[in-house]
Amino acid sequence: MLPSEYKIMHDFETNYWWYVALHELIISKINKKSQKILDAGCGTGRLLELLSKHQSEGFDFSEEALEFCKSKGLNNVWLQDINTWQSEPKYDVIISADVICSTGIDDYKSILKNFYQALNLDGILILNLPAFEILRRNHDKAVFVGKRFRLNEIKNSLKDSGFTIKFATYRLFPLFFVILFEKFHQKIFRKTEVKSDLRSIPKFVNAFFLLTNRIENFIFRFVNNPFLGSSVFIVVEKI
Ligand SMILES: C[S@@+](CC[C@H](N)C(=O)[O-])C[C@H]1O[C@@H](n2cnc3c(N)ncnc32)[C@H](O)[C@@H]1O
């Protein structure tokens, strides 16, 4: 990510609807009894803060990101490139949100195999990833998205790594159309500024988007969405 984006992430991740809805969905998939949790590519640390009741830890390859983690009082974080990370089986949950899609990821499939290796039996991996190449825009340049995924593609890679799929869906269905509109708007008006989409919005707009995403999260208790969305969200298990 551009260095300036870490401060933006730190400033937004506590209250901005996008982060709040994602973190609530992730936490809803974690068994309260899970002991050891890893956030692989933890960014500026909000999720680790929320998981502090567990034995949670995280790594990131950005010193800026880790500085923000430390400013939150998180000492369970370390500097690590995910491309070279490996661990013996010791985690009950591994979370990796929007990391293996980054430019600079050498081979995401070998990272999935390393996740598998690092999990205890019955352990779960939770992934969130950007979806659909057609949604690629200036935002992706600012946060260094190298690959946007299709649901079946990542499901197949996870199965090849040995995982059993527990839950797999596209999410942020309405945002798919908003982003598509924004992308063509950027093209037509030749907007080339490389900056993420994160920007201050009025509180009521934030509350409205949060509500729509909470409704979507609630619907995921009953059905998944195999069709469209701006992200893919997957929970897989090592059986
Ligand atoms: C879009 S941010 C997501 C951060 C966090 N997972 C979240 O959901 O808020 C992507 C994060 O992945 C980290 N990252 C990208 N490539 C990495 C790599 N090769 N090794 C470790 N971390 C990496 C970036 O530094 C950044 O913090």
mmCIF file of C-alpha atoms and ligand atoms in Angstrom:
data_model
loop_
_atom_site.group_PDB
_atom_site.id
_atom_site.type_symbol
_atom_site.label_atom_id
_atom_site.label_comp_id
_atom_site.label_asym_id
_atom_site.label_seq_id
_atom_site.Cartn_x
_atom_site.Cartn_y
_atom_site.Cartn_z
ATOM 1 C CA MET A 1 0.000 0.000 0.000
ATOM 2 C CA LEU A 2 1.112 3.585 -0.468
ATOM 3 C CA PRO A 3 2.643 4.710 2.868
ATOM 4 C CA SER A 4 -0.072 7.399 3.182
ATOM 5 C CA GLU A 5 -2.756 4.677 3.076
ATOM 6 C CA TYR A 6 -1.664 3.171 6.421
ATOM 7 C CA LYS A 7 -2.633 6.356 8.263
ATOM 8 C CA ILE A 8 -5.945 6.419 6.384
ATOM 9 C CA MET A 9 -6.576 2.775 7.348
ATOM 10 C CA HIS A 10 -5.709 3.516 10.985
ATOM 11 C CA ASP A 11 -8.034 6.543 11.035
ATOM 12 C CA PHE A 12 -10.962 4.721 9.437
ATOM 13 C CA GLU A 13 -10.864 1.150 10.713
ATOM 14 C CA THR A 14 -12.669 1.736 14.017
ATOM 15 C CA ASN A 15 -15.845 3.381 12.736
ATOM 16 C CA TYR A 16 -16.011 3.200 8.944
ATOM 17 C CA TRP A 17 -18.807 0.868 7.810
ATOM 18 C CA TRP A 18 -16.583 -1.172 5.476
ATOM 19 C CA TYR A 19 -14.234 -2.253 8.276
ATOM 20 C CA VAL A 20 -16.903 -2.575 10.975
ATOM 21 C CA ALA A 21 -19.069 -4.894 8.821
ATOM 22 C CA LEU A 22 -16.074 -7.015 7.767
ATOM 23 C CA HIS A 23 -14.771 -7.363 11.317
ATOM 24 C CA GLU A 24 -18.242 -8.288 12.628
ATOM 25 C CA LEU A 25 -18.590 -10.974 9.938
ATOM 26 C CA ILE A 26 -15.132 -12.386 10.680
ATOM 27 C CA ILE A 27 -15.766 -12.471 14.428
ATOM 28 C CA SER A 28 -19.137 -14.169 13.908
ATOM 29 C CA LYS A 29 -17.273 -17.099 12.318
ATOM 30 C CA ILE A 30 -14.853 -17.574 15.210
ATOM 31 C CA ASN A 31 -15.715 -20.052 17.926
ATOM 32 C CA LYS A 32 -15.500 -18.294 21.300
ATOM 33 C CA LYS A 33 -13.400 -21.179 22.601
ATOM 34 C CA SER A 34 -10.756 -20.760 19.879
ATOM 35 C CA GLN A 35 -7.435 -20.336 21.587
ATOM 36 C CA LYS A 36 -4.724 -19.233 19.248
ATOM 37 C CA ILE A 37 -5.520 -16.824 16.430
ATOM 38 C CA LEU A 38 -3.234 -15.366 13.766
ATOM 39 C CA ASP A 39 -4.021 -12.293 11.670
ATOM 40 C CA ALA A 40 -1.728 -12.719 8.649
ATOM 41 C CA GLY A 41 -1.233 -9.244 7.176
ATOM 42 C CA CYS A 42 -2.763 -7.513 10.175
ATOM 43 C CA GLY A 43 -2.387 -3.974 8.815
ATOM 44 C CA THR A 44 -2.854 -1.325 11.485
ATOM 45 C CA GLY A 45 -4.287 -3.783 13.991
ATOM 46 C CA ARG A 46 -7.994 -3.108 14.565
ATOM 47 C CA LEU A 47 -8.977 -6.770 14.242
ATOM 48 C CA LEU A 48 -6.272 -7.830 16.695
ATOM 49 C CA GLU A 49 -7.604 -5.227 19.096
ATOM 50 C CA LEU A 50 -11.088 -6.752 18.771
ATOM 51 C CA LEU A 51 -9.656 -10.248 19.285
ATOM 52 C CA SER A 52 -7.659 -9.353 22.362
ATOM 53 C CA LYS A 53 -9.712 -11.731 24.570
ATOM 54 C CA HIS A 54 -8.200 -14.596 22.592
ATOM 55 C CA GLN A 55 -4.544 -15.508 22.371
ATOM 56 C CA SER A 56 -4.166 -13.486 19.185
ATOM 57 C CA GLU A 57 -1.129 -12.344 17.251
ATOM 58 C CA GLY A 58 -0.344 -10.932 13.840
ATOM 59 C CA PHE A 59 2.278 -10.000 11.348
ATOM 60 C CA ASP A 60 2.659 -7.556 8.500
ATOM 61 C CA PHE A 61 5.564 -6.684 6.238
ATOM 62 C CA SER A 62 5.064 -2.949 6.726
ATOM 63 C CA GLU A 63 6.878 -1.126 9.506
ATOM 64 C CA GLU A 64 4.338 1.737 9.233
ATOM 65 C CA ALA A 65 1.494 -0.738 9.872
ATOM 66 C CA LEU A 66 3.262 -2.201 12.902
ATOM 67 C CA GLU A 67 3.913 1.259 14.342
ATOM 68 C CA PHE A 68 0.152 1.875 14.303
ATOM 69 C CA CYS A 69 -0.425 -1.553 15.932
ATOM 70 C CA LYS A 70 2.005 -0.614 18.689
ATOM 71 C CA SER A 71 0.295 2.758 19.178
ATOM 72 C CA LYS A 72 -2.832 0.693 20.021
ATOM 73 C CA GLY A 73 -0.878 -1.161 22.687
ATOM 74 C CA LEU A 74 -0.513 -4.326 20.604
ATOM 75 C CA ASN A 75 2.759 -6.088 21.330
ATOM 76 C CA ASN A 76 1.778 -9.396 19.771
ATOM 77 C CA VAL A 77 2.823 -8.320 16.252
ATOM 78 C CA TRP A 78 5.939 -8.831 14.213
ATOM 79 C CA LEU A 79 7.511 -7.856 10.906
ATOM 80 C CA GLN A 80 7.141 -10.681 8.405
ATOM 81 C CA ASP A 81 6.728 -11.141 4.667
ATOM 82 C CA ILE A 82 3.856 -13.559 4.055
ATOM 83 C CA ASN A 83 5.720 -14.981 1.036
ATOM 84 C CA THR A 84 8.353 -16.508 3.311
ATOM 85 C CA TRP A 85 6.222 -17.189 6.407
ATOM 86 C CA GLN A 86 5.765 -20.766 7.575
ATOM 87 C CA SER A 87 4.743 -22.264 10.887
ATOM 88 C CA GLU A 88 4.308 -25.623 12.573
ATOM 89 C CA PRO A 89 0.641 -26.488 13.273
ATOM 90 C CA LYS A 90 -0.334 -24.310 16.249
ATOM 91 C CA TYR A 91 -3.225 -22.003 15.258
ATOM 92 C CA ASP A 92 -6.957 -22.621 15.749
ATOM 93 C CA VAL A 93 -7.872 -19.723 13.473
ATOM 94 C CA ILE A 94 -5.944 -17.896 10.759
ATOM 95 C CA ILE A 95 -7.461 -14.739 9.322
ATOM 96 C CA SER A 96 -6.079 -13.022 6.269
ATOM 97 C CA ALA A 97 -8.122 -10.092 5.000
ATOM 98 C CA ASP A 98 -7.151 -8.581 1.659
ATOM 99 C CA VAL A 99 -3.506 -9.652 1.751
ATOM 100 C CA ILE A 100 -2.831 -12.530 -0.660
ATOM 101 C CA CYS A 101 -4.326 -10.359 -3.405
ATOM 102 C CA SER A 102 -1.488 -7.818 -3.042
ATOM 103 C CA THR A 103 1.116 -6.992 -5.657
ATOM 104 C CA GLY A 104 4.327 -8.649 -4.522
ATOM 105 C CA ILE A 105 2.606 -11.907 -3.617
ATOM 106 C CA ASP A 106 4.741 -14.455 -5.437
ATOM 107 C CA ASP A 107 2.434 -17.459 -5.366
ATOM 108 C CA TYR A 108 -0.824 -17.250 -3.430
ATOM 109 C CA LYS A 109 -1.406 -20.993 -3.765
ATOM 110 C CA SER A 110 1.760 -21.824 -1.846
ATOM 111 C CA ILE A 111 0.661 -19.355 0.872
ATOM 112 C CA LEU A 112 -2.645 -21.262 1.154
ATOM 113 C CA LYS A 113 -0.631 -24.461 1.647
ATOM 114 C CA ASN A 114 1.397 -22.747 4.370
ATOM 115 C CA PHE A 115 -1.849 -21.652 6.076
ATOM 116 C CA TYR A 116 -3.007 -25.276 5.971
ATOM 117 C CA GLN A 117 0.257 -26.473 7.475
ATOM 118 C CA ALA A 118 0.081 -23.893 10.298
ATOM 119 C CA LEU A 119 -3.437 -24.815 11.452
ATOM 120 C CA ASN A 120 -4.288 -27.364 14.115
ATOM 121 C CA LEU A 121 -6.737 -30.100 13.123
ATOM 122 C CA ASP A 122 -10.271 -28.596 13.046
ATOM 123 C CA GLY A 123 -8.654 -25.181 12.690
ATOM 124 C CA ILE A 124 -10.225 -22.671 10.307
ATOM 125 C CA LEU A 125 -8.917 -20.159 7.784
ATOM 126 C CA ILE A 126 -10.952 -17.014 7.105
ATOM 127 C CA LEU A 127 -10.203 -15.078 3.926
ATOM 128 C CA ASN A 128 -11.599 -11.862 2.541
ATOM 129 C CA LEU A 129 -10.446 -10.843 -0.941
ATOM 130 C CA PRO A 130 -11.350 -8.305 -3.619
ATOM 131 C CA ALA A 131 -13.600 -9.756 -6.327
ATOM 132 C CA PHE A 132 -13.960 -9.376 -10.088
ATOM 133 C CA GLU A 133 -11.212 -7.892 -12.257
ATOM 134 C CA ILE A 134 -13.824 -5.656 -13.870
ATOM 135 C CA LEU A 135 -13.896 -3.656 -10.594
ATOM 136 C CA ARG A 136 -10.177 -2.751 -10.871
ATOM 137 C CA ARG A 137 -9.765 1.033 -10.527
ATOM 138 C CA ASN A 138 -7.524 3.754 -9.056
ATOM 139 C CA HIS A 139 -8.242 2.448 -5.538
ATOM 140 C CA ASP A 140 -6.499 -0.833 -6.428
ATOM 141 C CA LYS A 141 -3.355 1.057 -7.425
ATOM 142 C CA ALA A 142 -3.302 2.931 -4.094
ATOM 143 C CA VAL A 143 -3.668 -0.200 -1.963
ATOM 144 C CA PHE A 144 -1.554 -2.366 -4.301
ATOM 145 C CA VAL A 145 -4.184 -4.913 -5.312
ATOM 146 C CA GLY A 146 -2.484 -7.229 -7.804
ATOM 147 C CA LYS A 147 -5.283 -9.729 -8.234
ATOM 148 C CA ARG A 148 -9.057 -9.723 -7.840
ATOM 149 C CA PHE A 149 -10.608 -13.149 -7.340
ATOM 150 C CA ARG A 150 -13.585 -15.127 -8.556
ATOM 151 C CA LEU A 151 -15.280 -17.252 -5.928
ATOM 152 C CA ASN A 152 -14.810 -20.588 -7.704
ATOM 153 C CA GLU A 153 -11.170 -19.855 -8.420
ATOM 154 C CA ILE A 154 -10.241 -19.356 -4.762
ATOM 155 C CA LYS A 155 -12.506 -22.216 -3.657
ATOM 156 C CA ASN A 156 -10.690 -24.578 -6.023
ATOM 157 C CA SER A 157 -7.263 -23.392 -4.861
ATOM 158 C CA LEU A 158 -8.296 -23.930 -1.245
ATOM 159 C CA LYS A 159 -9.573 -27.428 -1.986
ATOM 160 C CA ASP A 160 -6.297 -28.221 -3.776
ATOM 161 C CA SER A 161 -4.462 -27.151 -0.612
ATOM 162 C CA GLY A 162 -6.410 -29.721 1.411
ATOM 163 C CA PHE A 163 -9.101 -27.490 2.932
ATOM 164 C CA THR A 164 -12.798 -28.302 3.297
ATOM 165 C CA ILE A 165 -15.100 -25.398 2.430
ATOM 166 C CA LYS A 166 -17.410 -24.381 5.301
ATOM 167 C CA PHE A 167 -18.787 -21.111 3.934
ATOM 168 C CA ALA A 168 -18.088 -19.253 0.690
ATOM 169 C CA THR A 169 -19.815 -16.196 -0.679
ATOM 170 C CA TYR A 170 -19.534 -12.966 -2.554
ATOM 171 C CA ARG A 171 -20.298 -10.039 -0.271
ATOM 172 C CA LEU A 172 -21.048 -6.316 -0.536
ATOM 173 C CA PHE A 173 -23.573 -6.939 -3.308
ATOM 174 C CA PRO A 174 -24.806 -3.309 -3.662
ATOM 175 C CA LEU A 175 -21.208 -2.040 -3.667
ATOM 176 C CA PHE A 176 -20.515 -4.021 -6.859
ATOM 177 C CA PHE A 177 -22.727 -1.591 -8.764
ATOM 178 C CA VAL A 178 -21.478 1.510 -6.940
ATOM 179 C CA ILE A 179 -17.865 0.599 -7.763
ATOM 180 C CA LEU A 180 -18.694 -0.173 -11.385
ATOM 181 C CA PHE A 181 -20.299 3.261 -11.683
ATOM 182 C CA GLU A 182 -17.288 4.888 -9.955
ATOM 183 C CA LYS A 183 -14.888 3.070 -12.285
ATOM 184 C CA PHE A 184 -16.591 4.315 -15.440
ATOM 185 C CA HIS A 185 -16.895 7.768 -13.911
ATOM 186 C CA GLN A 186 -13.106 7.752 -13.355
ATOM 187 C CA LYS A 187 -12.552 6.625 -16.951
ATOM 188 C CA ILE A 188 -14.905 9.112 -18.572
ATOM 189 C CA PHE A 189 -13.567 12.077 -16.573
ATOM 190 C CA ARG A 190 -9.974 10.778 -16.799
ATOM 191 C CA LYS A 191 -9.504 10.859 -13.045
ATOM 192 C CA THR A 192 -6.019 9.474 -12.514
ATOM 193 C CA GLU A 193 -5.371 10.380 -8.855
ATOM 194 C CA VAL A 194 -3.996 7.287 -7.135
ATOM 195 C CA LYS A 195 -5.887 7.252 -3.831
ATOM 196 C CA SER A 196 -8.026 4.694 -2.039
ATOM 197 C CA ASP A 197 -11.816 5.058 -1.912
ATOM 198 C CA LEU A 198 -11.693 5.678 1.841
ATOM 199 C CA ARG A 199 -12.849 9.194 2.571
ATOM 200 C CA SER A 200 -14.891 10.936 5.235
ATOM 201 C CA ILE A 201 -18.618 10.626 4.763
ATOM 202 C CA PRO A 202 -21.454 12.084 6.831
ATOM 203 C CA LYS A 203 -22.331 10.018 9.909
ATOM 204 C CA PHE A 204 -25.804 9.159 8.644
ATOM 205 C CA VAL A 205 -24.402 7.846 5.344
ATOM 206 C CA ASN A 206 -21.924 5.709 7.283
ATOM 207 C CA ALA A 207 -24.777 4.454 9.477
ATOM 208 C CA PHE A 208 -26.881 3.639 6.407
ATOM 209 C CA PHE A 209 -24.101 1.608 4.730
ATOM 210 C CA LEU A 210 -23.346 -0.151 8.007
ATOM 211 C CA LEU A 211 -26.989 -1.103 8.384
ATOM 212 C CA THR A 212 -27.195 -2.513 4.833
ATOM 213 C CA ASN A 213 -24.042 -4.544 5.445
ATOM 214 C CA ARG A 214 -25.266 -5.786 8.798
ATOM 215 C CA ILE A 215 -28.421 -6.960 7.038
ATOM 216 C CA GLU A 216 -26.253 -8.738 4.460
ATOM 217 C CA ASN A 217 -24.180 -10.326 7.260
ATOM 218 C CA PHE A 218 -27.414 -11.474 8.901
ATOM 219 C CA ILE A 219 -28.664 -13.010 5.629
ATOM 220 C CA PHE A 220 -25.396 -14.983 5.425
ATOM 221 C CA ARG A 221 -26.594 -16.992 8.436
ATOM 222 C CA PHE A 222 -29.077 -18.646 6.074
ATOM 223 C CA VAL A 223 -27.778 -18.343 2.496
ATOM 224 C CA ASN A 224 -24.636 -17.397 0.617
ATOM 225 C CA ASN A 225 -24.365 -15.323 -2.552
ATOM 226 C CA PRO A 226 -22.551 -17.221 -5.323
ATOM 227 C CA PHE A 227 -23.245 -14.544 -7.973
ATOM 228 C CA LEU A 228 -21.959 -10.987 -7.434
ATOM 229 C CA GLY A 229 -20.264 -8.741 -4.910
ATOM 230 C CA SER A 230 -17.175 -6.621 -4.554
ATOM 231 C CA SER A 231 -15.418 -9.068 -2.195
ATOM 232 C CA VAL A 232 -15.220 -12.801 -1.698
ATOM 233 C CA PHE A 233 -15.421 -14.173 1.824
ATOM 234 C CA ILE A 234 -14.512 -17.749 2.655
ATOM 235 C CA VAL A 235 -14.234 -19.917 5.727
ATOM 236 C CA VAL A 236 -12.444 -23.246 5.284
ATOM 237 C CA GLU A 237 -11.451 -25.960 7.693
ATOM 238 C CA LYS A 238 -8.547 -28.329 8.131
ATOM 239 C CA ILE A 239 -10.229 -31.656 8.873
HETATM 240 C C1 LIG B 1 -5.614 -3.979 2.412
HETATM 241 S S1 LIG B 1 -4.550 -4.121 3.788
HETATM 242 C C2 LIG B 1 -5.490 -5.131 4.874
HETATM 243 C C3 LIG B 1 -5.032 -5.033 6.280
HETATM 244 C C4 LIG B 1 -5.829 -5.866 7.286
HETATM 245 N N1 LIG B 1 -5.759 -7.274 6.977
HETATM 246 C C5 LIG B 1 -7.267 -5.401 7.318
HETATM 247 O O1 LIG B 1 -8.150 -6.123 6.845
HETATM 248 O O2 LIG B 1 -7.526 -4.305 7.815
HETATM 249 C C6 LIG B 1 -3.311 -5.217 3.187
HETATM 250 C C7 LIG B 1 -2.231 -5.485 4.222
HETATM 251 O O3 LIG B 1 -1.401 -6.538 3.751
HETATM 252 C C8 LIG B 1 -0.070 -6.212 4.029
HETATM 253 N N2 LIG B 1 0.781 -6.962 3.082
HETATM 254 C C9 LIG B 1 0.808 -6.850 1.739
HETATM 255 N N3 LIG B 1 1.732 -7.681 1.221
HETATM 256 C C10 LIG B 1 2.285 -8.346 2.278
HETATM 257 C C11 LIG B 1 3.297 -9.331 2.390
HETATM 258 N N4 LIG B 1 3.948 -9.785 1.309
HETATM 259 N N5 LIG B 1 3.604 -9.808 3.611
HETATM 260 C C12 LIG B 1 2.953 -9.348 4.721
HETATM 261 N N6 LIG B 1 1.993 -8.388 4.682
HETATM 262 C C13 LIG B 1 1.668 -7.899 3.466
HETATM 263 C C14 LIG B 1 -0.006 -4.703 3.828
HETATM 264 O O4 LIG B 1 1.112 -4.131 4.466
HETATM 265 C C15 LIG B 1 -1.328 -4.278 4.440
HETATM 266 O O5 LIG B 1 -1.208 -4.021 5.811
#
